[in-house]
CSV table of C-alpha atoms in Angstrom, one decimal:
chain,number,residue,atom,x,y,z
A,1,MET,CA,35.5,107.1,72.2
A,2,ALA,CA,38.3,104.8,73.4
A,3,SER,CA,36.4,101.8,72.3
A,4,ALA,CA,35.9,103.2,68.8
A,5,LEU,CA,39.6,104.0,68.6
A,6,ARG,CA,40.3,100.5,69.8
A,7,SER,CA,38.1,98.8,67.3
A,8,SER,CA,39.5,100.8,64.5
A,9,ILE,CA,43.0,99.9,65.4
A,10,LEU,CA,42.0,96.2,65.7
A,11,ARG,CA,40.5,96.3,62.3
A,12,HIS,CA,43.9,97.2,60.8
A,13,ILE,CA,46.3,95.2,63.0
A,14,ARG,CA,46.2,91.5,63.2
A,15,VAL,CA,47.2,90.3,66.6
A,16,PRO,CA,48.9,87.0,66.0
A,17,ILE,CA,47.7,83.9,67.9
A,18,SER,CA,50.3,81.8,69.6
A,19,GLY,CA,51.6,79.9,66.6
A,20,THR,CA,51.8,76.2,65.8
A,21,LEU,CA,54.2,74.4,68.0
A,22,ASN,CA,57.2,73.5,66.1
A,23,LEU,CA,59.0,71.0,68.3
A,24,ASN,CA,58.2,67.4,67.6
A,25,GLY,CA,57.9,66.6,71.3
A,26,SER,CA,55.3,69.3,72.1
A,27,ARG,CA,53.3,68.5,68.9
A,28,LEU,CA,53.0,65.0,70.2
A,29,TRP,CA,51.9,66.4,73.5
A,30,THR,CA,49.1,68.5,72.0
A,31,PHE,CA,47.3,65.9,70.1
A,32,ARG,CA,47.3,63.4,72.9
A,33,SER,CA,46.4,65.9,75.5
A,34,MET,CA,43.1,64.2,76.3
A,35,SER,CA,44.2,60.6,76.3
A,36,SER,CA,43.4,58.8,79.5
A,37,HIS,CA,46.2,56.2,79.6
A,38,GLY,CA,49.9,56.1,79.2
A,39,ASP,CA,50.8,59.8,79.0
A,40,ASP,CA,51.6,60.7,82.6
A,41,HIS,CA,55.2,59.7,82.6
A,42,LEU,CA,56.0,58.8,86.1
A,43,ASP,CA,59.1,60.2,87.7
A,44,LYS,CA,61.6,57.9,89.2
A,45,GLN,CA,60.9,58.6,92.9
A,46,GLU,CA,57.3,57.9,92.5
A,47,VAL,CA,58.0,54.6,90.8
A,48,VAL,CA,60.4,53.7,93.5
A,49,ASP,CA,57.9,54.5,96.3
A,50,ARG,CA,55.1,52.6,94.7
A,51,VAL,CA,57.2,49.5,94.0
A,52,LEU,CA,58.5,49.5,97.6
A,53,ASP,CA,54.9,49.8,98.9
A,54,VAL,CA,53.9,46.8,96.8
A,55,VAL,CA,56.8,44.7,98.1
A,56,LYS,CA,56.3,45.8,101.7
A,57,SER,CA,52.6,44.8,101.7
A,58,PHE,CA,53.4,41.2,100.6
A,59,PRO,CA,52.6,39.0,103.6
A,60,LYS,CA,55.8,36.9,103.5
A,61,VAL,CA,58.1,39.9,103.5
A,62,ASP,CA,59.6,41.8,106.4
A,63,PRO,CA,58.9,45.5,105.7
A,64,SER,CA,62.0,46.8,107.5
A,65,LYS,CA,64.3,44.9,105.1
A,66,VAL,CA,63.0,46.4,101.9
A,67,THR,CA,65.2,48.9,100.2
A,68,PRO,CA,65.3,50.0,96.5
A,69,ASP,CA,68.2,47.6,95.7
A,70,VAL,CA,67.0,44.4,97.3
A,71,HIS,CA,67.0,41.1,95.6
A,72,PHE,CA,63.9,39.1,96.2
A,73,GLN,CA,65.4,35.7,96.5
A,74,LYS,CA,68.8,36.5,98.0
A,75,ASP,CA,68.0,39.3,100.4
A,76,LEU,CA,64.4,38.8,101.3
A,77,GLY,CA,64.5,35.0,101.4
A,78,LEU,CA,61.6,34.6,99.0
A,79,ASP,CA,60.9,31.7,96.6
A,80,SER,CA,60.7,31.8,92.8
A,81,LEU,CA,56.9,31.4,93.0
A,82,ASP,CA,56.8,34.4,95.4
A,83,THR,CA,58.8,36.4,92.9
A,84,VAL,CA,56.1,35.5,90.3
A,85,GLU,CA,53.4,36.7,92.7
A,86,ILE,CA,55.3,40.0,93.3
A,87,VAL,CA,55.7,40.6,89.6
A,88,MET,CA,52.0,40.1,89.1
A,89,ALA,CA,51.2,42.5,91.9
A,90,ILE,CA,53.5,45.1,90.3
A,91,GLU,CA,51.7,44.5,87.0
A,92,GLU,CA,48.4,45.2,88.6
A,93,GLU,CA,49.7,48.3,90.4
A,94,PHE,CA,51.1,50.0,87.3
A,95,LYS,CA,48.4,48.7,84.9
A,96,LEU,CA,51.1,47.0,82.7
A,97,GLU,CA,51.1,43.8,80.7
A,98,ILE,CA,54.5,42.3,80.9
A,99,PRO,CA,55.2,39.4,78.5
A,100,ASP,CA,56.2,36.1,80.1
A,101,LYS,CA,59.8,36.1,79.0
A,102,GLU,CA,60.4,39.6,80.4
A,103,ALA,CA,58.5,38.8,83.6
A,104,ASP,CA,60.7,35.8,84.2
A,105,LYS,CA,63.8,38.0,84.3
A,106,ILE,CA,62.6,40.4,86.9
A,107,ASP,CA,64.3,39.2,89.9
A,108,SER,CA,65.0,42.1,92.1
A,109,CYS,CA,63.8,45.6,93.0
A,110,PRO,CA,66.2,47.6,90.8
A,111,LEU,CA,65.3,45.5,87.8
A,112,ALA,CA,61.6,46.0,88.4
A,113,ILE,CA,62.0,49.8,88.9
A,114,GLU,CA,64.0,50.1,85.8
A,115,TYR,CA,61.6,48.1,83.7
A,116,ILE,CA,58.6,50.1,84.9
A,117,TYR,CA,60.4,53.4,84.5
A,118,ASN,CA,61.3,52.6,80.9
A,119,HIS,CA,58.0,51.2,79.9
A,120,PRO,CA,56.0,53.8,77.9
A,121,MET,CA,52.6,52.8,79.1
A,122,SER,CA,53.0,52.6,82.9
A,123,SER,CA,50.7,54.7,84.8
B,1,MET,CA,80.6,13.4,83.4
B,2,ASN,CA,80.7,17.2,83.4
B,3,LEU,CA,78.7,17.2,80.2
B,4,ALA,CA,76.0,15.0,81.7
B,5,THR,CA,75.7,17.2,84.8
B,6,ALA,CA,75.7,20.4,82.6
B,7,SER,CA,72.9,19.0,80.5
B,8,TYR,CA,71.0,17.8,83.6
B,9,LEU,CA,71.3,21.2,85.1
B,10,ALA,CA,70.2,22.9,81.9
B,11,ARG,CA,67.2,20.6,81.7
B,12,ARG,CA,66.3,21.3,85.4
B,13,ALA,CA,66.6,25.1,84.8
B,14,ALA,CA,64.4,24.8,81.7
B,15,GLN,CA,61.8,22.9,83.8
B,16,LYS,CA,62.0,25.6,86.5
B,17,GLU,CA,61.3,28.2,84.0
B,18,ARG,CA,58.3,26.3,82.6
B,19,VAL,CA,57.0,25.9,86.2
B,20,ARG,CA,57.3,29.7,86.8
B,21,THR,CA,55.5,30.5,83.5
B,22,LEU,CA,52.8,28.0,84.3
B,23,TYR,CA,52.3,29.4,87.8
B,24,ARG,CA,52.1,32.9,86.4
B,25,ARG,CA,49.5,32.0,83.8
B,26,ALA,CA,47.5,29.9,86.3
B,27,LEU,CA,47.5,32.8,88.8
B,28,LYS,CA,46.2,35.3,86.1
B,29,ASP,CA,43.6,32.8,85.1
B,30,THR,CA,42.5,32.4,88.7
B,31,LEU,CA,42.1,36.2,88.9
B,32,ASN,CA,40.0,36.1,85.7
B,33,TRP,CA,37.7,33.5,87.1
B,34,ALA,CA,37.4,34.8,90.7
B,35,VAL,CA,36.9,38.5,90.3
B,36,HIS,CA,36.1,39.3,93.9
B,37,ARG,CA,39.2,39.7,95.8
B,38,HIS,CA,38.4,37.5,98.8
B,39,LEU,CA,37.6,34.6,96.5
B,40,PHE,CA,40.7,35.2,94.5
B,41,TYR,CA,42.9,35.0,97.6
B,42,HIS,CA,41.3,31.8,98.6
B,43,ASP,CA,41.8,30.2,95.2
B,44,ALA,CA,45.4,31.6,94.9
B,45,ASP,CA,46.3,29.9,98.2
B,46,ALA,CA,44.8,26.6,96.9
B,47,LEU,CA,46.9,26.9,93.7
B,48,ARG,CA,50.0,27.6,95.7
B,49,GLU,CA,49.4,24.5,97.9
B,50,LYS,CA,49.2,22.4,94.7
B,51,PHE,CA,52.5,23.7,93.6
B,52,GLU,CA,54.1,23.4,97.0
B,53,ALA,CA,53.0,19.7,97.4
B,54,ASN,CA,55.3,18.8,94.5
B,55,ARG,CA,58.2,20.9,95.6
B,56,ASN,CA,60.6,18.2,96.5
B,57,VAL,CA,60.3,15.9,93.6
B,58,GLU,CA,63.7,14.9,92.1
B,59,ASP,CA,63.0,12.5,89.3
B,60,ILE,CA,63.4,14.5,86.1
B,61,GLU,CA,61.0,12.4,84.0
B,62,LEU,CA,58.3,12.6,86.6
B,63,ILE,CA,58.7,16.4,86.7
B,64,ASP,CA,58.3,16.6,83.0
B,65,ARG,CA,55.1,14.6,83.1
B,66,MET,CA,53.8,16.7,86.0
B,67,ILE,CA,54.5,19.9,84.1
B,68,ALA,CA,52.7,18.5,81.0
B,69,ALA,CA,49.7,17.5,83.1
B,70,GLY,CA,49.7,21.0,84.7
B,71,GLU,CA,49.7,22.7,81.4
B,72,ALA,CA,47.0,20.5,80.1
B,73,SER,CA,44.8,21.4,83.1
B,74,TYR,CA,45.6,25.0,82.6
B,75,ASN,CA,44.5,24.8,79.0
B,76,LYS,CA,41.3,23.1,80.0
B,77,TRP,CA,40.4,25.8,82.5
B,78,ARG,CA,41.4,28.9,80.6
B,79,HIS,CA,38.9,31.8,80.8
B,80,PRO,CA,37.1,32.5,77.5
B,81,ASP,CA,37.2,36.3,78.1
B,82,PRO,CA,40.3,37.2,80.0
B,83,TYR,CA,41.0,40.6,81.3
B,84,ILE,CA,43.7,42.2,79.2
B,85,VAL,CA,45.1,45.6,79.8
B,86,PRO,CA,43.4,48.0,77.2
B,87,TRP,CA,46.5,49.0,75.3
B,88,ALA,CA,47.9,45.5,75.0
B,89,PRO,CA,47.2,43.2,72.0
B,90,GLY,CA,43.7,41.7,72.7
B,91,GLY,CA,42.6,44.7,74.7
B,92,THR,CA,39.9,47.2,73.8
B,93,LYS,CA,42.2,50.1,73.1
B,94,PHE,CA,44.8,48.3,71.0
B,95,CYS,CA,45.3,50.1,67.7
B,96,ARG,CA,42.3,52.3,68.4
B,97,ASN,CA,44.1,55.6,67.7
B,98,PRO,CA,47.2,55.0,65.7
B,99,THR,CA,49.5,58.0,65.4
B,100,PRO,CA,48.9,59.8,62.1
B,101,PRO,CA,51.6,59.7,59.4
B,102,PRO,CA,54.2,62.4,59.8
B,103,GLY,CA,53.1,64.9,57.1
B,104,ILE,CA,49.7,65.5,58.5
B,105,GLU,CA,49.0,68.2,61.0
B,106,ILE,CA,46.1,70.2,62.3
B,107,ILE,CA,46.2,73.9,61.2
B,108,HIS,CA,45.0,76.2,64.0
B,109,ASP,CA,43.6,79.2,62.4
B,110,TYR,CA,41.0,80.5,64.9
B,111,GLY,CA,39.9,84.0,64.0
B,112,ARG,CA,41.5,83.8,60.5
B,113,GLU,CA,38.7,82.1,58.8
B,114,ASP,CA,37.2,85.3,57.6
B,115,ASN,CA,40.2,85.5,55.2
B,116,TYR,CA,41.6,88.9,56.0
């Protein structure tokens, strides 16, 4: 009885589905919802933590001196070649490909964090 | 005199940048050749030793020649199939799914196909 009433009502009323998303941002999100790379935008604290982990696990660095605003050559006493190695380790950690010109400019922790945070494909 | 020292310093700075770029590319190439990590660490240390041995050279012409020789040996040993991150140019996912032009969208009409 109730089910017959229900089906007769449903035959006459169209229950609308949740409509198409109208904002540009969320439309972008729906058709890349199954992509496996580059969509999980990291938040700043996570980026900072991972970068500090990478720098601390470098054998020539004293872990207690590493803070988010440390300069590799001035504060940690590293070499320019060591800076190159650290930048390469950061590239491997965040699955990035940094062009040579940009990589040469990354000289300190805050620069590295900002570059990674602003890069669209870091994950 | 100031002009000479400025140009000398500029030349030294350019050389240092070339050395850094060369070291970076050589290290990536070492990683391409020696995929297993313990082998890579060994080879990376050997590469670092080669750079460290020439650390205190002061003669600018000699430095130029050494950098040219280093770049030549890098070009000789480049890996034919280097690892490139997938979304970068040369990687496997580059340009694979370009974003569609703005007018096109998917129309979700589940349940409405029977044309009520």
